[in-house]
CSV table of C-alpha atoms and ligand atoms in Angstrom, one decimal:
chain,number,residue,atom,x,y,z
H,5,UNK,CA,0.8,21.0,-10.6
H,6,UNK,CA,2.6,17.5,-10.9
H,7,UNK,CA,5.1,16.3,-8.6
H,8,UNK,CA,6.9,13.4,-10.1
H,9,UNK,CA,9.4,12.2,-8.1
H,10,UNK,CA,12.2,10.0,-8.9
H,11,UNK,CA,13.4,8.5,-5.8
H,12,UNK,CA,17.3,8.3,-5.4
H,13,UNK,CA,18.1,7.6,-1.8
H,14,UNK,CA,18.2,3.8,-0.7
H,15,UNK,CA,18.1,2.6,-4.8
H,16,UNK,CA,20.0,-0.2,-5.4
H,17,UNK,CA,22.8,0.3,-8.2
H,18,UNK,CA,21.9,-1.3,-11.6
H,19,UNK,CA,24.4,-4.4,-12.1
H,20,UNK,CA,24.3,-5.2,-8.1
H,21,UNK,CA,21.8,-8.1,-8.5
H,22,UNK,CA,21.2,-10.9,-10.7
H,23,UNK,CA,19.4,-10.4,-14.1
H,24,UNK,CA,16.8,-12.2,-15.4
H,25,UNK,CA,18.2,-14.8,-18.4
H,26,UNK,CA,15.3,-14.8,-21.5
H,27,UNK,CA,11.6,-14.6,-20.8
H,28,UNK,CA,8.6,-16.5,-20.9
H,29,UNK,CA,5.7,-16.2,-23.2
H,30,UNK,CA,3.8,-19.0,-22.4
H,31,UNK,CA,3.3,-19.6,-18.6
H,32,UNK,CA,6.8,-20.2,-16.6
H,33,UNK,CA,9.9,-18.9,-17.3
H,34,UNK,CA,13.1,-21.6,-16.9
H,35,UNK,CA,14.0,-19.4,-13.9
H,36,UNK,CA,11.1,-19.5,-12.2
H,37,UNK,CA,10.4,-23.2,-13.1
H,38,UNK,CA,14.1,-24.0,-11.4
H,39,UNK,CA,13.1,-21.5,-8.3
H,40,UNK,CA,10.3,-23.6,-8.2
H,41,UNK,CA,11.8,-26.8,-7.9
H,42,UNK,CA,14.6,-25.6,-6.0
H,43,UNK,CA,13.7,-22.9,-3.9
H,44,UNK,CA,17.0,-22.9,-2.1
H,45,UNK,CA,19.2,-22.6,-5.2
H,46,UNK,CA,21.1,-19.8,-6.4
H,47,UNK,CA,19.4,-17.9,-8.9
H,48,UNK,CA,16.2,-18.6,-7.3
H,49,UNK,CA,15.9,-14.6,-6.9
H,50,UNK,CA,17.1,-13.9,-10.3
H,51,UNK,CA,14.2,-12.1,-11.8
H,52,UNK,CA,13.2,-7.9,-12.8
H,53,UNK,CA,9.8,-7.2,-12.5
H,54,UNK,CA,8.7,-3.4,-14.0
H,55,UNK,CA,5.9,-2.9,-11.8
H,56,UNK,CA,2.9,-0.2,-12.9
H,57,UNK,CA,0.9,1.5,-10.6
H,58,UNK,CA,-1.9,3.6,-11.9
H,59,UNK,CA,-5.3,2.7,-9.2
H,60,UNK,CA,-5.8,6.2,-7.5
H,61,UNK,CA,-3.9,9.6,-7.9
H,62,UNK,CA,-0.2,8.5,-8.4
H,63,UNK,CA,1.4,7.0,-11.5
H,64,UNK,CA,3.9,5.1,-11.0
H,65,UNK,CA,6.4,2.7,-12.5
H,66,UNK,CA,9.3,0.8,-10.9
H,67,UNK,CA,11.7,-1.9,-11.6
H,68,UNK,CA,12.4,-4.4,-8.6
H,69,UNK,CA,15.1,-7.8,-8.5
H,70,UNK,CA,14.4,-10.2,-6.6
H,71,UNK,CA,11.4,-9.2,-5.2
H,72,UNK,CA,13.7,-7.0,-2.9
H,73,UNK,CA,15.7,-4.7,-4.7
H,74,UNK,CA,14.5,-1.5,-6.0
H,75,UNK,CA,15.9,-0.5,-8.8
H,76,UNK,CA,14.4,2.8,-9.7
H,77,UNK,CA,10.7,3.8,-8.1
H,78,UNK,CA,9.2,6.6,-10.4
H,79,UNK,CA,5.9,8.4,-8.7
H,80,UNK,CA,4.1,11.4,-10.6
H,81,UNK,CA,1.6,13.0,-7.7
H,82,UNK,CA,-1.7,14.5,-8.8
H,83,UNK,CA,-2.0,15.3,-5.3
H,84,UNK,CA,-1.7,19.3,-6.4
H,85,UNK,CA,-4.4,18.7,-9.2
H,86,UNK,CA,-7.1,17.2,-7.2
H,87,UNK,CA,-6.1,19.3,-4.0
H,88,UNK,CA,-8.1,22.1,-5.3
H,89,UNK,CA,-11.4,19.8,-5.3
H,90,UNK,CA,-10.7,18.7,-1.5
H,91,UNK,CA,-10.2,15.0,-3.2
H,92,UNK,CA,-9.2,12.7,-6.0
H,93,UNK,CA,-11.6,13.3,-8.9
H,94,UNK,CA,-11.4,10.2,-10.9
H,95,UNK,CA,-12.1,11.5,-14.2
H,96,UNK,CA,-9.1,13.6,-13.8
H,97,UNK,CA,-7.3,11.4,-12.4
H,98,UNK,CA,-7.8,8.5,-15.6
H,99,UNK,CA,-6.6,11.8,-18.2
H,100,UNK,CA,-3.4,13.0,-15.8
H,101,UNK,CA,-2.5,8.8,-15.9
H,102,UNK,CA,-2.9,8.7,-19.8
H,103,UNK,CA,-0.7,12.0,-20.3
H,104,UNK,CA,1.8,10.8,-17.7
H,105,UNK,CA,2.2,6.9,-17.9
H,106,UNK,CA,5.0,6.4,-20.7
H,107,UNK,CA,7.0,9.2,-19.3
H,108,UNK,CA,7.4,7.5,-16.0
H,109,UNK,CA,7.6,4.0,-17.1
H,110,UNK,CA,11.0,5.5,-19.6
H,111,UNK,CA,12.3,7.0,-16.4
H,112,UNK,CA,11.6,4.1,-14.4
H,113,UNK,CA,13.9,1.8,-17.1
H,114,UNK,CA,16.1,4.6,-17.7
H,115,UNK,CA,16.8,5.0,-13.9
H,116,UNK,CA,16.7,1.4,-13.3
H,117,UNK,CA,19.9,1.0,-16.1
H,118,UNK,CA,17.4,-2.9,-17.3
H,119,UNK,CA,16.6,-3.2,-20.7
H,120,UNK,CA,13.3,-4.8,-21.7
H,121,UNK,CA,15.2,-8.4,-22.4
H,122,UNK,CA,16.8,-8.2,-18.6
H,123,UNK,CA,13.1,-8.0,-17.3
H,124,UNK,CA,10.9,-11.1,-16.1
H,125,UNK,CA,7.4,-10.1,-16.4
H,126,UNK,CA,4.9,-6.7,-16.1
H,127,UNK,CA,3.0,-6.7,-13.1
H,128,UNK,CA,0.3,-4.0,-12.9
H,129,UNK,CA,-2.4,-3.0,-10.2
H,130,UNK,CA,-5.5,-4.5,-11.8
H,131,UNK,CA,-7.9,-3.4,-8.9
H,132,UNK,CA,-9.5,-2.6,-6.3
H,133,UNK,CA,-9.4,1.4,-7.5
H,134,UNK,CA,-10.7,3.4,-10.0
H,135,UNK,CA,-11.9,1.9,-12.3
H,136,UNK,CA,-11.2,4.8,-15.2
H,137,UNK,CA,-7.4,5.0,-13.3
H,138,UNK,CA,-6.8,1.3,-13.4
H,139,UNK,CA,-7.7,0.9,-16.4
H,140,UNK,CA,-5.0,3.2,-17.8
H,141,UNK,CA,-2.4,1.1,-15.9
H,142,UNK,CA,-4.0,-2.0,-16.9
H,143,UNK,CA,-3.8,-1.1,-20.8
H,144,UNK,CA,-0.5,0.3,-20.9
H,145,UNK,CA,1.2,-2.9,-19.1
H,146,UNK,CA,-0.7,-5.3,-21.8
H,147,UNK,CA,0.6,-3.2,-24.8
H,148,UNK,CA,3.8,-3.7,-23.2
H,149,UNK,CA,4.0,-7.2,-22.2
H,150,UNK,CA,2.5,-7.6,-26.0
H,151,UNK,CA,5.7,-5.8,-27.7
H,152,UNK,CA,8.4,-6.8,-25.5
H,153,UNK,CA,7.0,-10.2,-25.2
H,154,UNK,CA,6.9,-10.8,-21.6
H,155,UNK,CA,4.7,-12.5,-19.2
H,156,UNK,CA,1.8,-10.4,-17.3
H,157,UNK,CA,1.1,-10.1,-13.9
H,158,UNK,CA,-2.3,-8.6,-12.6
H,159,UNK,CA,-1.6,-7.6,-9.0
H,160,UNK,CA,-4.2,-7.0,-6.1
H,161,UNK,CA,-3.3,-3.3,-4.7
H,162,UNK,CA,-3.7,-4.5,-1.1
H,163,UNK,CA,-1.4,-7.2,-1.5
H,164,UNK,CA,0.8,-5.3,-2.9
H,165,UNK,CA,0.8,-2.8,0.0
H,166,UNK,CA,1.5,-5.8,2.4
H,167,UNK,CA,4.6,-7.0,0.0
H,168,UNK,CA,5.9,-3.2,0.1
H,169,UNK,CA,7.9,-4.5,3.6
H,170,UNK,CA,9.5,-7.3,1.6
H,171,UNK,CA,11.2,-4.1,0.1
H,172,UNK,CA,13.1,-3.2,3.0
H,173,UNK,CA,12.6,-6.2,5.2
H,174,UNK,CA,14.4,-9.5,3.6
H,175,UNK,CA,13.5,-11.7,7.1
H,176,UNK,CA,10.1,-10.6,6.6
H,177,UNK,CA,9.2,-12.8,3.5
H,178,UNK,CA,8.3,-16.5,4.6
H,179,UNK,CA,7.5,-15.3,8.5
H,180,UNK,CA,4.2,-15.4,9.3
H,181,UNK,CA,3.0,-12.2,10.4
H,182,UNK,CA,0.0,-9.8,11.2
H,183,UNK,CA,-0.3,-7.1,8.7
H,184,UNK,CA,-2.3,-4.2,9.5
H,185,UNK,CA,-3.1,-2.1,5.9
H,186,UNK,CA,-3.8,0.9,6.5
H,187,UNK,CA,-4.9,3.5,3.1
H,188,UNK,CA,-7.6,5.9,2.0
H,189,UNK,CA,-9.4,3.1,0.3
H,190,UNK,CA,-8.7,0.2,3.0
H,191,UNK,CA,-8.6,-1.3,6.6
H,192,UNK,CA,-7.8,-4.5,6.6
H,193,UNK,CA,-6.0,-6.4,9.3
H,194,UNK,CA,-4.5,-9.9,7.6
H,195,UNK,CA,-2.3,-12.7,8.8
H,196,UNK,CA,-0.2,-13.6,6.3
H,197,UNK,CA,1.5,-16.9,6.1
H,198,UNK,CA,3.3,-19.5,3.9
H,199,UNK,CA,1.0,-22.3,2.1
H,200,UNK,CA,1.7,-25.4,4.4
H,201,UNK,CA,2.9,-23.5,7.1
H,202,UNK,CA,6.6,-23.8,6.3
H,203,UNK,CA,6.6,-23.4,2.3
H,204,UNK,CA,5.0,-22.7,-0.5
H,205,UNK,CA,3.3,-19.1,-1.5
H,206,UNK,CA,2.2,-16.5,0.8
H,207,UNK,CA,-1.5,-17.0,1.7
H,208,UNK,CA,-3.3,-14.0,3.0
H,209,UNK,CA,-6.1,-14.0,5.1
H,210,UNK,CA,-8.4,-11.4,6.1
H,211,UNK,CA,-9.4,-11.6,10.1
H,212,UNK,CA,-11.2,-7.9,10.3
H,213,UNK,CA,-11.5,-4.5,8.0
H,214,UNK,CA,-13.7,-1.4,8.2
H,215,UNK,CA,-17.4,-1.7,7.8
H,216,UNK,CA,-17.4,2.6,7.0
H,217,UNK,CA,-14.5,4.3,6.5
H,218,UNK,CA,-11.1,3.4,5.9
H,219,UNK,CA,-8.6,5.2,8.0
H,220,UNK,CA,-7.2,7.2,5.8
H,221,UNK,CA,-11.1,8.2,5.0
H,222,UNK,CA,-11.5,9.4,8.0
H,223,UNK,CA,-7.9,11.5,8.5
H,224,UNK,CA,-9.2,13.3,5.0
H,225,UNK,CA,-12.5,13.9,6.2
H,226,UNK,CA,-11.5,15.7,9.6
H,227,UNK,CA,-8.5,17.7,7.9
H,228,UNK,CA,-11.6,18.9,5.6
H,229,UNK,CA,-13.8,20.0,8.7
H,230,UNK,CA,-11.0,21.5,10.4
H,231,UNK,CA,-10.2,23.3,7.0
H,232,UNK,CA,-6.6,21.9,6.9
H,233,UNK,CA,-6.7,20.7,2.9
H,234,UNK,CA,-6.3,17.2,1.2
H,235,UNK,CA,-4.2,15.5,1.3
H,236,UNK,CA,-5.5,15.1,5.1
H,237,UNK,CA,-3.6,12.8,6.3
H,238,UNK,CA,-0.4,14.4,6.7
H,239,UNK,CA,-1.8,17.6,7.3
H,240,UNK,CA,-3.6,16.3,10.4
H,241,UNK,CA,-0.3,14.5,11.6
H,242,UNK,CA,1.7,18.1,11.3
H,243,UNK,CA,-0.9,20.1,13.3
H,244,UNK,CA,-1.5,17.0,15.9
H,245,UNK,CA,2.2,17.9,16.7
H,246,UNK,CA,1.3,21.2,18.6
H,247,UNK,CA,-2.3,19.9,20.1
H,248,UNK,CA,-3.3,18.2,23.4
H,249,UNK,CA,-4.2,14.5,22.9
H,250,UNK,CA,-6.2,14.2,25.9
H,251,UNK,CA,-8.3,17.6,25.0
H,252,UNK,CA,-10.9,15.8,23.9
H,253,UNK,CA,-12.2,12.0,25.0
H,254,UNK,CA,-13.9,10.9,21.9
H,255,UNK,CA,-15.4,7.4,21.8
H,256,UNK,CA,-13.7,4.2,20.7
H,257,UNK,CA,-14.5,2.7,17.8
H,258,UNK,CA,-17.2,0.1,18.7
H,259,UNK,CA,-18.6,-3.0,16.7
H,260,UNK,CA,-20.7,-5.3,17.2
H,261,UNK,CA,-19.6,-8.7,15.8
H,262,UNK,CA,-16.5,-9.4,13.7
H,263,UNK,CA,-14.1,-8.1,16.7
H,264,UNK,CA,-11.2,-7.3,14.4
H,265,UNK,CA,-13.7,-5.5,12.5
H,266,UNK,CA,-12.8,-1.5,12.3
H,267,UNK,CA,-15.8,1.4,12.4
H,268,UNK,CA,-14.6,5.4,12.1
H,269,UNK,CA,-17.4,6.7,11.2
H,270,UNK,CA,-18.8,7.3,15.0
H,271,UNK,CA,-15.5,8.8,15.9
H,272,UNK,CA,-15.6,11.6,12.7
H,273,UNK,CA,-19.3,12.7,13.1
H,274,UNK,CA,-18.0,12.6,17.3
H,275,UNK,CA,-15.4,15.2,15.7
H,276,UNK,CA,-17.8,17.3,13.7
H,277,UNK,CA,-20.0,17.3,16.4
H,278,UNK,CA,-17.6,18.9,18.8
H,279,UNK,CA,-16.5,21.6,15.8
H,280,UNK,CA,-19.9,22.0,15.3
H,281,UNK,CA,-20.9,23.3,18.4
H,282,UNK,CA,-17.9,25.2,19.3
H,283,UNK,CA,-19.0,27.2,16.3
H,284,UNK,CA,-22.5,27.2,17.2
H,285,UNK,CA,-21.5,28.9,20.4
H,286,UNK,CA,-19.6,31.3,18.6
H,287,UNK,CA,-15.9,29.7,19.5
H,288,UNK,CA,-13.0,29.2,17.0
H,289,UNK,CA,-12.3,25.2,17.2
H,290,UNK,CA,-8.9,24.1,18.5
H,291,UNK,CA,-7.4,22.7,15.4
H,292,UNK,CA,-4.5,20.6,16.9
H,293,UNK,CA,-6.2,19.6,20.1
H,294,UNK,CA,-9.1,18.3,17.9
H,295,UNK,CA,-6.5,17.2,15.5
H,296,UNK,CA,-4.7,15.4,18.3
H,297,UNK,CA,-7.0,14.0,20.0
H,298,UNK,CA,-8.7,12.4,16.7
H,299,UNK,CA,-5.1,11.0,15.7
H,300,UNK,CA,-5.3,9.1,19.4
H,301,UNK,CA,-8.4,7.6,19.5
H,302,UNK,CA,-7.6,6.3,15.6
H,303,UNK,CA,-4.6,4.7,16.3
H,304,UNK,CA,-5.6,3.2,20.1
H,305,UNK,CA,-8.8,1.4,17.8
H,306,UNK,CA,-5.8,0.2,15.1
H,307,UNK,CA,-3.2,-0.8,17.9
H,308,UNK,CA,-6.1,-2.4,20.3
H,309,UNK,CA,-7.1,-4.8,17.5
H,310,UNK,CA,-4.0,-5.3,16.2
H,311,UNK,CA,-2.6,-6.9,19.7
H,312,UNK,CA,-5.7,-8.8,20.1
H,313,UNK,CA,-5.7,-10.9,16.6
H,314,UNK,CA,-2.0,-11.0,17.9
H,315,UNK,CA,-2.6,-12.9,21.1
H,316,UNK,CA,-5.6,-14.6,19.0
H,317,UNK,CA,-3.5,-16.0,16.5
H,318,UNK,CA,0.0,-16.1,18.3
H,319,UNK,CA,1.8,-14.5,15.3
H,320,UNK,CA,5.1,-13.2,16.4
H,321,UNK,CA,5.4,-10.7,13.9
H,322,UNK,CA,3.4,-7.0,13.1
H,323,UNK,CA,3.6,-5.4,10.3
H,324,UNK,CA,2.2,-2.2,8.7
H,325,UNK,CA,1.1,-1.1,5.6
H,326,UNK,CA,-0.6,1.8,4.0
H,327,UNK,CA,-0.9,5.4,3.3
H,328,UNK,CA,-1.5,5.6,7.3
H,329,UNK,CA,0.5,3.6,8.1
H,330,UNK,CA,3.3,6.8,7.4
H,331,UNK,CA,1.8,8.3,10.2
H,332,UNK,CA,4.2,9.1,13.1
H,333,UNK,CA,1.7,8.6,15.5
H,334,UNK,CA,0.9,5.1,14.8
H,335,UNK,CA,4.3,4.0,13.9
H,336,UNK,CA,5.7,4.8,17.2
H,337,UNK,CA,2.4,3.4,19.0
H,338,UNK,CA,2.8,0.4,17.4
H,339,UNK,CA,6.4,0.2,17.4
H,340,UNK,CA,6.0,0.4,21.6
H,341,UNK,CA,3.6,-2.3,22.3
H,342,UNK,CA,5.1,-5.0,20.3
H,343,UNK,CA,8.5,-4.0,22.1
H,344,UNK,CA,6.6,-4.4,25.2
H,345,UNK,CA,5.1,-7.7,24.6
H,346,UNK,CA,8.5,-8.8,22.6
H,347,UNK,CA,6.6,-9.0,18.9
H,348,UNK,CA,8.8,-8.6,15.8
H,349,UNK,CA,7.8,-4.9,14.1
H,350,UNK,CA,7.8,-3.8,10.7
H,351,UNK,CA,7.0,-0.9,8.9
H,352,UNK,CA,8.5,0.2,5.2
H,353,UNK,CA,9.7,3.6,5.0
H,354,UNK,CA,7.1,6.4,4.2
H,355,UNK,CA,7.8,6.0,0.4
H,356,UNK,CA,6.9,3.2,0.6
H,357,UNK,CA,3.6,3.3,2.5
H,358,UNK,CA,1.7,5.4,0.3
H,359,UNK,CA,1.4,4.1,-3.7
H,360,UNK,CA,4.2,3.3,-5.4
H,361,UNK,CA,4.7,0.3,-8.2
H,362,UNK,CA,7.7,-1.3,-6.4
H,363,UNK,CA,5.4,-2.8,-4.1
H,364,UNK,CA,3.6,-4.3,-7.0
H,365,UNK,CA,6.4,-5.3,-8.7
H,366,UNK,CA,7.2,-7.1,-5.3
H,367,UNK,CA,4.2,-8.9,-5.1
H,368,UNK,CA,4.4,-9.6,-9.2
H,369,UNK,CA,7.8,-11.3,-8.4
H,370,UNK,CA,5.8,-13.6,-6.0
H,371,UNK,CA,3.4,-14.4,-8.7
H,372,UNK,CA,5.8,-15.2,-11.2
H,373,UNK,CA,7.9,-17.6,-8.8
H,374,UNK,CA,4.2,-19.5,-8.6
H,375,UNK,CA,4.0,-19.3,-12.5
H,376,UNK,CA,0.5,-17.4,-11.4
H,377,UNK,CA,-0.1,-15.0,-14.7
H,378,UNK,CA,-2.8,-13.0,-16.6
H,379,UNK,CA,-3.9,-13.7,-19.7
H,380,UNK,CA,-4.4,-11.8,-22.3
H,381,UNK,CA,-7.8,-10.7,-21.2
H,382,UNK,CA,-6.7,-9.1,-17.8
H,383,UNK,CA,-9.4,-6.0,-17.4
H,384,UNK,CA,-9.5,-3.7,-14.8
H,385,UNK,CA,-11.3,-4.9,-11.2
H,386,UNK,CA,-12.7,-2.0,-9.2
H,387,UNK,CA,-13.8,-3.9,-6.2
H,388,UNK,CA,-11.2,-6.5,-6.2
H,389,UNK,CA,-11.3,-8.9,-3.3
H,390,UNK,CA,-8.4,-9.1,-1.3
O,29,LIG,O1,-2.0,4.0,0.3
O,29,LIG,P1,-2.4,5.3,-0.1
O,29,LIG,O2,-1.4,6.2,-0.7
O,29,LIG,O3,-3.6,5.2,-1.2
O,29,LIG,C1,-4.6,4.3,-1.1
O,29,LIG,O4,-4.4,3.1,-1.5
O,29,LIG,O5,-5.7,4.8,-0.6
O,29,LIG,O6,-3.1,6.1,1.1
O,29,LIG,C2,-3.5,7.4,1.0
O,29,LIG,C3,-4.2,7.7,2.4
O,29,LIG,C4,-4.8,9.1,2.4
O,29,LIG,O7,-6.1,8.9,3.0
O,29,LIG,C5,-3.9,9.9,3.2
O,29,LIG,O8,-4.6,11.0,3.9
O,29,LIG,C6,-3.4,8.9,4.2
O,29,LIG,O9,-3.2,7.7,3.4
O,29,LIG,N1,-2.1,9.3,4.8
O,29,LIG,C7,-1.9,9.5,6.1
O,29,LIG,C8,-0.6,10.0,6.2
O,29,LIG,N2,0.0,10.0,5.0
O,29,LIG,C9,-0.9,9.6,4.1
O,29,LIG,N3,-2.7,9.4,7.1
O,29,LIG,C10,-2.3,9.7,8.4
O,29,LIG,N4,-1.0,10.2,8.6
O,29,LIG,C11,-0.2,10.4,7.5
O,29,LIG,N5,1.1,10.8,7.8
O,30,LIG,ZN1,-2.8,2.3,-1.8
């Protein structure tokens, strides 16, 4: 069944920051126009973006302040619909968004105490995704924008996974850092920087991502093999906890140009190989030393790269992002080595990490300071560039 989930722990209280004054229907608001002139002045933050969130298996709606502040975050799982399949099915997945959309987008105001004339703007996922899921998403936050007559912001799901740290991390925004996304769909390993070094918008640019599978990919397909049910992720991380990391030496990732590139697919058929012929030989596999030593070698190949575009690049500060990146494992991996080589580190909190719309209504926020909005004739973009 459903989970929805209304979050209530770390939610700012309605009233606590400043509300957007009148909208915009025709490019910039006043506020943003004044941000944009004056980025130092007060009310430069003085914007709520409802953020929607509809590009895999969770629908979700939140309303964020400032770019910063969440307000309400509103996430309906289909993680106990699709867990019976052993993965998302996208058909299903477009229907459960279409039942479940203007439930959670009423909670998400309700919760969030903002009427439609305090918000700003609609930001929505517009891809990469499904295309049948974004599309839900994508419809619903035109209709909206339409009748409450507010500006519309098409957001990039990647980027809005990196802005998800601006959530809990106010330094984090205007540093330039190393981002390491992390997801089911995605590997990508940006640096992220201000326009002109000092000012201006966040540029992102991508140094390396996966030529196979993403990371999360691969955590689904070895909880599958070792029979430990979607999603994998998590379910791998629980039964690393009892296993031997060093039961197993399976290979490094290895790739042959790009060298921030990722690869996991040698790793996982490494892994089935080695269930494979334990069974062959009539053996029961060792699900947490497999399970263990798989979460390892993943997040040495993520760490190792990571430090190297680091000392590539010189950026100062790592951060993480992702459905992955609420893996234990990696958090405290990463978490060490910058502490050794005294880097900046920053990872949101597991709600965070995995979908959720305040992360897009982060990144909308960005987009509306720039003035940067779609037009009416914003469509759903399954491969979307990052
Ligand atoms: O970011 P996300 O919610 O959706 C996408 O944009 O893909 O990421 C979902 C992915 C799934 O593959 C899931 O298995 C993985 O993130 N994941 C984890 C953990 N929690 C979620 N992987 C490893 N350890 C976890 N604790
Ligand atoms: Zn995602």
């Amino acid at each position: 069944m459903e989970n929805i989930r209304v979050q209530t722990d770390g939610i700012a209280k309605p009233g606590r920051g400043k509300r957007a004054v009148g909208t915009a229907r025709d490019g910039i608001s006043p506020e943003a126009e004044a941000a944009r002139e004056n980025p130092g002045a007060p009310g430069r933050r003085a914007a709520l973006i409802l953020g929607i969130e509809t590009s895999c298996d969770e629908t979700a709606a939140a309303v964020v302040g400032n770019g910063a502040e969440v307000l309400s975050n509103v996430i309906a799982s289909q993680v106990g619909i699709h867990s019976v399949y052993g993965g998302v099915v996208p058909e299903i997945a477009s229907r459960r968004h279409i039942e479940t959309i203007c439930s959670v987008a009423d909670e998400a105001m309700l919760a969030s105490g903002a009427a439609p004339g305090d918000l700003a703007g609609i930001a929505v996922t517009c891809g990469p995704g499904l295309e049948g899921a974004l599309l839900v998403g994508v419809s619903f936050a035109k209709s909206l924008a339409f009748a409450w007559g507010l500006p519309l912001i098409g957001v990039n799901h990647i980027e809005g996974h990196i802005c998800a740290n601006f959530l809990t991390d106010g330094d984090l925004e205007g540093k330039r850092f190393l981002c390491l996304v992390v997801s089911g769909g995605h590997t990508h390993l940006v640096l992220a920087e201000k326009e002109n070094s000092v000012s201006g918008p966040m540029r992102v640019r991508v140094l390396g991502r996966t030529r196979d599978d993403a990371a999360g990919e691969a955590f689904d397909k070895i909880a599958r093999a070792l029979g430990l049910g979607y999603p994998g992720g998590p379910a791998v991380e629980r039964a690393a906890k009892d296993g031997d990391a060093a039961a197993f030496a399976f290979p490094k990732a290895r790739v042959d140009g790009g060298i921030y590139d990722f690869s996991f697919s040698g790793l996982k058929s490494a892994v089935l190989n080695t269930i494979n012929k334990i069974k062959t030989a009539g053996g029961e596999p060792p699900v947490s030393d497999l399970a263990a030593s798989f979460q390892k070698a993943v997040v040495e190949a993520l760490v190792e790269k990571t430090m190297a575009a680091a000392a590539e690049t010189g950026a100062k500060e790592i951060a993480l992002a992702g459905g992955v990146a609420s893996n234990g494992a990696l958090r405290a991996a990463m978490a060490d080595v910058c502490e050794k080589r005294g880097l900046g580190f920053h990872v949101p909190p597991p709600v965070f990490c995995t979908d959720n719309a305040a992360m897009i209504a982060s990144c909308g926020y960005f987009h509306y300071l720039e003035g940067r909005f779609s037009g009416p004739d914003l469509n759903a973009e399954p491969n979307l560039a990052l």
